[in-house]
């Protein structure tokens, strides 16, 4: 930790951001806690700045309690990564696909 403390993550809407992410979001600004960000229409307050290892991608590394992270990311009912199924004997793939699409209101056309 460069600034702040992990204990402050108990505070509502609090996050810890890595130094590289802070510099990316606030170029030329001094490192300081107390700034706010908007993550998917939710206000988040920076309560700490960490010296995290360089990430695989060039996005900020943000730490939050799981309950807060879920709010920041959102739980849209249309948000679905994949469906894992085990087809029953005698069920054709087309029939199974139609049933999944009916339940999820998804189609392959939406994925293109």
Backbone as a chain_set.jsonl record, in Angstrom:
{"seq": "XXXXXXXXXXXXXXXXXXXXXXXXXXXXXXXXXXXXXXXXXXXXXXXXXXXXXXXXXXXXXXXXXXXXXXXXXXXXXXXXXXXXXXXXXXXXXXXXXXXXXXXXXXXXXXXX", "coords": {"N": [[0.84, -1.177, 0.0], [0.584, 2.139, -0.931], [-0.74, 4.465, -0.199], [-3.322, 5.046, 2.199], [-5.371, 2.36, 3.628], [-6.073, -1.169, 3.843], [-8.156, -1.754, 5.543], [-10.012, 0.241, 5.246], [-11.667, -0.527, 3.236], [-13.977, -1.434, 4.288], [-15.691, 0.64, 4.416], [-18.577, 2.213, 2.943], [-19.005, 2.03, -0.61], [-16.274, 2.04, -1.279], [-12.977, 1.807, -2.706], [-9.795, 0.399, -3.631], [-7.163, 1.368, -5.63], [-4.7, 0.564, -8.089], [-1.429, 2.038, -8.506], [-0.616, 2.512, -11.204], [-3.094, 2.464, -12.516], [-4.332, 4.65, -11.298], [-2.711, 6.751, -12.231], [-3.28, 6.517, -14.929], [-6.013, 7.219, -14.972], [-6.026, 9.723, -13.767], [-4.114, 11.629, -15.056], [-1.035, 13.322, -14.54], [-1.817, 14.291, -12.086], [-1.406, 14.604, -8.51], [-0.803, 11.745, -6.379], [-3.452, 10.809, -4.379], [-5.765, 10.006, -1.811], [-9.356, 9.78, -1.514], [-10.478, 10.808, -3.791], [-13.11, 10.488, -6.242], [-14.659, 8.034, -8.331], [-16.665, 7.007, -11.117], [-18.27, 4.071, -11.562], [-19.929, 2.241, -13.725], [-22.337, 3.784, -13.306], [-22.246, 3.987, -10.526], [-21.031, 5.549, -7.679], [-17.715, 5.578, -6.542], [-15.341, 5.722, -3.989], [-11.95, 6.443, -3.691], [-10.009, 4.882, -1.41], [-7.55, 3.988, -0.994], [-4.274, 3.513, -2.396], [-2.526, 1.226, -4.217], [0.522, -0.655, -4.723], [0.46, -2.509, -6.933], [1.355, -5.41, -8.866], [2.278, -5.17, -12.317], [-0.5, -5.324, -14.442], [-1.903, -7.886, -16.632], [-3.422, -6.866, -18.695], [-3.989, -3.473, -19.808], [-5.653, -2.146, -17.967], [-6.934, -0.45, -15.056], [-6.159, -1.844, -11.837], [-8.435, -2.684, -9.522], [-9.463, -2.928, -6.22], [-12.024, -4.196, -4.175], [-14.611, -4.869, -1.766], [-16.411, -7.922, -2.144], [-19.224, -7.651, -2.174], [-19.508, -4.969, -2.832], [-18.187, -4.886, -5.296], [-19.888, -6.378, -6.921], [-22.024, -4.62, -7.104], [-20.786, -2.519, -8.472], [-20.135, -3.702, -10.918], [-22.574, -4.69, -11.753], [-25.678, -6.464, -12.046], [-27.136, -7.41, -14.381], [-29.928, -8.976, -15.789], [-29.7, -9.864, -18.338], [-27.12, -10.388, -18.729], [-24.938, -12.781, -19.496], [-22.517, -15.192, -19.507], [-21.99, -17.842, -20.448], [-23.642, -20.981, -21.111], [-23.668, -24.015, -19.569], [-24.324, -27.265, -20.366], [-25.595, -30.611, -20.03], [-26.542, -32.757, -22.265], [-29.466, -34.781, -22.368], [-29.968, -38.24, -23.087], [-31.291, -38.856, -26.287], [-32.213, -36.273, -26.741], [-32.239, -33.862, -29.113], [-29.726, -31.684, -30.525], [-30.656, -29.299, -31.742], [-33.171, -28.999, -30.574], [-32.484, -28.716, -27.872], [-30.959, -26.371, -28.03], [-32.957, -24.562, -28.816], [-34.565, -24.599, -26.527], [-32.817, -23.512, -24.629], [-32.385, -20.961, -25.723], [-34.984, -19.975, -25.517], [-35.294, -19.8, -22.744], [-33.242, -18.042, -22.013], [-33.546, -15.977, -23.684], [-31.843, -15.479, -25.796], [-29.785, -15.589, -28.711], [-27.78, -16.97, -31.329], [-27.384, -15.026, -33.217], [-27.292, -12.686, -31.779], [-24.806, -12.814, -30.71], [-23.013, -12.241, -32.662]], "CA": [[0.0, 0.0, 0.0], [1.297, 3.408, -0.969], [-1.568, 5.4, 0.564], [-4.541, 4.45, 2.715], [-5.246, 1.055, 4.274], [-7.061, -2.162, 3.411], [-9.296, -1.731, 6.459], [-10.996, 1.232, 4.796], [-12.607, -1.151, 2.29], [-15.249, -1.662, 5.0], [-16.528, 1.82, 4.212], [-19.445, 2.081, 1.764], [-18.575, 2.523, -1.925], [-14.838, 2.297, -1.242], [-12.117, 0.987, -3.545], [-8.357, 0.649, -3.663], [-6.738, 1.328, -7.022], [-3.249, 0.489, -8.226], [-0.797, 3.304, -8.889], [-0.669, 2.674, -12.663], [-4.469, 2.805, -12.856], [-4.563, 6.021, -10.846], [-2.029, 7.648, -13.172], [-4.041, 6.449, -16.176], [-7.279, 7.938, -14.829], [-5.773, 11.101, -13.328], [-2.752, 11.942, -15.514], [-0.437, 14.566, -14.074], [-2.349, 14.671, -10.769], [-0.697, 13.937, -7.411], [-1.48, 10.589, -5.776], [-4.164, 11.155, -3.154], [-6.999, 9.275, -1.571], [-10.526, 10.639, -1.365], [-11.082, 11.099, -5.096], [-14.209, 9.589, -6.582], [-14.807, 7.526, -9.696], [-17.982, 6.453, -11.414], [-18.164, 2.74, -12.147], [-21.269, 1.81, -14.144], [-23.345, 4.607, -12.63], [-22.096, 3.912, -9.081], [-19.922, 6.357, -7.184], [-16.736, 4.846, -5.744], [-14.337, 6.601, -3.392], [-10.625, 5.83, -3.561], [-9.564, 4.923, -0.013], [-6.18, 3.512, -0.949], [-3.535, 3.349, -3.65], [-1.623, 0.101, -4.012], [1.643, -0.837, -5.636], [0.197, -3.836, -7.48], [2.176, -5.814, -10.014], [1.716, -4.742, -13.599], [-1.522, -6.266, -14.885], [-1.777, -8.484, -17.966], [-4.013, -5.875, -19.6], [-3.657, -2.122, -19.356], [-6.757, -1.545, -17.218], [-6.606, -0.301, -13.635], [-6.464, -2.922, -10.892], [-9.257, -2.098, -8.47], [-9.838, -3.867, -5.16], [-13.228, -3.81, -3.44], [-15.296, -6.017, -1.168], [-17.213, -8.608, -3.155], [-20.567, -7.067, -2.217], [-19.406, -3.705, -3.556], [-17.802, -5.172, -6.679], [-21.107, -6.801, -7.619], [-22.781, -3.403, -7.408], [-20.068, -1.749, -9.483], [-20.22, -4.418, -12.19], [-23.99, -4.782, -12.096], [-26.247, -7.795, -12.21], [-28.207, -7.345, -15.359], [-30.392, -10.324, -16.05], [-29.333, -10.25, -19.695], [-25.68, -10.593, -18.749], [-24.723, -14.212, -19.378], [-21.273, -15.549, -20.178], [-22.172, -19.083, -21.182], [-24.535, -21.971, -20.511], [-23.067, -25.34, -19.594], [-25.4, -28.256, -20.302], [-25.311, -32.007, -20.301], [-27.759, -33.21, -22.941], [-30.014, -36.078, -22.0], [-30.067, -39.142, -24.245], [-32.481, -38.69, -27.118], [-32.525, -34.858, -26.955], [-31.455, -33.347, -30.254], [-29.037, -30.42, -30.271], [-31.523, -28.174, -32.141], [-34.223, -28.863, -29.571], [-31.844, -28.187, -26.679], [-30.619, -24.977, -28.327], [-34.209, -23.786, -28.796], [-35.001, -24.47, -25.135], [-31.906, -22.567, -23.964], [-32.688, -19.627, -26.237], [-36.278, -19.554, -24.973], [-35.099, -19.458, -21.336], [-32.308, -16.922, -21.84], [-33.887, -14.967, -24.691], [-30.601, -15.236, -26.502], [-29.611, -16.328, -29.943], [-26.435, -16.822, -31.88], [-27.342, -13.768, -33.975], [-26.905, -11.622, -30.841], [-23.394, -12.959, -30.382], [-22.185, -11.855, -33.806]], "C": [[0.886, 1.241, 0.0], [0.589, 4.453, -0.12], [-2.802, 4.651, 1.048], [-4.288, 3.115, 3.386], [-6.36, 0.138, 3.794], [-8.307, -2.13, 4.285], [-10.383, -0.768, 5.998], [-11.953, 0.668, 3.752], [-13.93, -1.489, 2.962], [-16.212, -0.492, 4.817], [-17.378, 1.634, 2.955], [-18.808, 2.683, 0.511], [-17.079, 2.821, -1.985], [-14.076, 1.322, -2.133], [-10.657, 1.333, -3.273], [-7.938, 0.457, -5.104], [-5.213, 1.224, -7.069], [-2.705, 1.809, -8.756], [-0.887, 3.541, -10.397], [-2.077, 3.056, -13.118], [-4.816, 4.228, -12.464], [-3.953, 7.012, -11.831], [-2.75, 7.664, -14.519], [-5.312, 7.296, -16.102], [-7.108, 9.409, -14.455], [-4.367, 11.522, -13.751], [-2.28, 13.305, -15.012], [-0.91, 15.031, -12.71], [-1.55, 13.968, -9.679], [-1.509, 12.753, -6.875], [-2.141, 11.018, -4.483], [-5.418, 10.319, -3.033], [-8.137, 10.268, -1.391], [-11.169, 11.027, -2.684], [-12.198, 10.101, -5.371], [-14.166, 9.224, -8.059], [-16.257, 7.114, -9.882], [-17.772, 5.142, -12.155], [-19.57, 2.248, -12.462], [-22.371, 2.484, -13.337], [-23.323, 4.489, -11.108], [-20.866, 4.715, -8.675], [-19.018, 5.482, -6.309], [-15.691, 5.83, -5.245], [-13.029, 5.839, -3.239], [-10.163, 6.008, -2.12], [-8.14, 4.398, 0.129], [-5.589, 3.413, -2.342], [-2.489, 2.279, -3.394], [-0.495, 0.113, -5.028], [1.533, -2.248, -6.195], [1.152, -4.136, -8.626], [1.493, -5.356, -11.289], [0.695, -5.776, -14.077], [-1.244, -6.782, -16.296], [-2.325, -7.533, -19.024], [-3.739, -4.49, -19.035], [-4.831, -1.41, -18.687], [-6.344, -1.382, -15.769], [-6.964, -1.558, -12.845], [-7.2, -2.269, -9.731], [-9.651, -3.199, -7.495], [-11.069, -3.311, -4.456], [-13.758, -5.056, -2.743], [-16.175, -6.643, -2.24], [-18.597, -7.964, -3.285], [-20.571, -5.737, -2.959], [-19.088, -3.953, -5.023], [-19.01, -5.594, -7.499], [-21.945, -5.59, -7.99], [-22.108, -2.58, -8.498], [-20.207, -2.392, -10.861], [-21.665, -4.486, -12.657], [-24.42, -6.218, -12.305], [-27.427, -7.716, -13.168], [-28.639, -8.754, -15.714], [-30.076, -10.78, -17.463], [-27.834, -10.514, -19.825], [-25.402, -12.07, -18.482], [-23.488, -14.579, -20.165], [-21.433, -16.798, -21.023], [-23.171, -19.962, -20.437], [-23.868, -23.321, -20.677], [-24.183, -26.358, -19.421], [-24.839, -29.656, -20.523], [-26.573, -32.56, -20.956], [-28.174, -34.599, -22.473], [-30.079, -36.957, -23.247], [-31.385, -38.923, -24.989], [-32.884, -37.246, -27.365], [-31.614, -34.348, -28.068], [-30.869, -31.979, -29.917], [-29.922, -29.225, -30.621], [-32.609, -27.925, -31.096], [-33.649, -28.239, -28.289], [-31.486, -26.712, -26.86], [-31.859, -24.097, -28.259], [-34.69, -23.579, -27.367], [-34.123, -23.469, -24.372], [-32.203, -21.147, -24.421], [-34.005, -19.103, -25.69], [-36.125, -19.102, -23.516], [-34.232, -18.222, -21.147], [-32.615, -15.756, -22.758], [-32.651, -14.523, -25.454], [-30.614, -16.01, -27.809], [-28.204, -16.128, -30.451], [-26.312, -15.517, -32.661], [-26.917, -12.624, -33.072], [-25.425, -11.668, -30.531], [-22.476, -12.502, -31.493], [-21.984, -10.363, -33.867]], "O": [[1.804, 1.377, 0.809], [1.229, 5.229, 0.591], [-3.274, 3.728, 0.383], [-3.146, 2.765, 3.683], [-7.435, 0.587, 3.397], [-9.399, -2.448, 3.815], [-11.554, -0.952, 6.329], [-12.946, 1.313, 3.415], [-14.906, -1.8, 2.279], [-17.414, -0.631, 5.041], [-16.951, 0.972, 2.009], [-18.152, 3.723, 0.576], [-16.662, 3.756, -2.67], [-14.472, 0.168, -2.297], [-10.333, 2.404, -2.76], [-8.325, -0.527, -5.735], [-4.523, 1.739, -6.189], [-3.426, 2.592, -9.373], [-1.202, 4.651, -10.827], [-2.232, 3.887, -14.013], [-5.507, 4.932, -13.2], [-4.593, 7.989, -12.219], [-2.822, 8.704, -15.174], [-5.649, 8.004, -17.05], [-7.95, 10.242, -14.791], [-3.511, 11.749, -12.895], [-3.011, 14.295, -15.052], [-0.452, 16.063, -12.219], [-1.065, 12.856, -9.89], [-2.739, 12.76, -6.914], [-1.476, 11.534, -3.585], [-6.052, 9.971, -4.03], [-7.908, 11.453, -1.146], [-12.294, 11.526, -2.697], [-12.226, 9.009, -4.803], [-13.706, 9.992, -8.906], [-16.982, 6.9, -8.911], [-17.176, 5.106, -13.232], [-20.317, 1.878, -11.556], [-23.229, 1.817, -12.758], [-24.3, 4.86, -10.458], [-19.795, 4.57, -9.263], [-19.495, 4.742, -5.448], [-15.214, 6.675, -6.003], [-13.007, 4.724, -2.719], [-9.952, 7.13, -1.658], [-7.588, 4.366, 1.228], [-6.303, 3.251, -3.332], [-1.671, 2.396, -2.481], [-0.554, 0.797, -6.05], [2.405, -3.085, -5.961], [1.684, -3.23, -9.267], [0.276, -5.179, -11.327], [0.992, -6.97, -14.113], [-0.463, -6.2, -17.048], [-1.764, -7.411, -20.113], [-3.299, -4.362, -17.892], [-4.981, -0.197, -18.83], [-5.476, -2.116, -15.297], [-7.942, -2.241, -13.146], [-6.653, -1.406, -9.043], [-10.114, -4.266, -7.898], [-11.152, -2.115, -4.176], [-13.388, -6.175, -3.099], [-16.632, -5.95, -3.148], [-19.082, -7.76, -4.398], [-21.542, -5.415, -3.644], [-19.656, -3.301, -5.9], [-19.136, -5.201, -8.659], [-22.517, -5.541, -9.079], [-22.784, -2.009, -9.354], [-20.378, -1.692, -11.859], [-21.936, -4.349, -13.85], [-23.624, -7.074, -12.691], [-28.575, -7.936, -12.782], [-27.799, -9.63, -15.918], [-30.174, -11.971, -17.759], [-27.345, -10.827, -20.91], [-25.608, -12.552, -17.368], [-23.411, -14.309, -21.363], [-21.05, -16.81, -22.193], [-23.499, -19.709, -19.278], [-23.54, -23.727, -21.791], [-24.912, -26.315, -18.43], [-23.775, -29.848, -21.112], [-27.567, -32.805, -20.273], [-27.339, -35.467, -22.219], [-30.232, -36.442, -24.355], [-32.45, -38.819, -24.38], [-33.816, -37.003, -28.132], [-30.388, -34.4, -27.969], [-31.436, -31.218, -29.132], [-29.943, -28.24, -29.884], [-32.923, -26.778, -30.776], [-34.258, -27.347, -27.699], [-31.685, -25.902, -25.954], [-31.812, -23.0, -27.701], [-35.172, -22.498, -27.029], [-34.622, -22.679, -23.57], [-32.267, -20.23, -23.602], [-34.131, -17.907, -25.426], [-36.755, -18.129, -23.101], [-34.459, -17.438, -20.225], [-32.028, -14.681, -22.634], [-32.452, -13.337, -25.717], [-31.37, -16.968, -27.975], [-27.516, -15.197, -30.032], [-25.218, -14.961, -32.75], [-26.257, -11.689, -33.526], [-24.847, -10.659, -30.128], [-21.269, -12.387, -31.283], [-21.31, -9.868, -34.77]]}, "num_chains": 1, "name": "protein.A"}
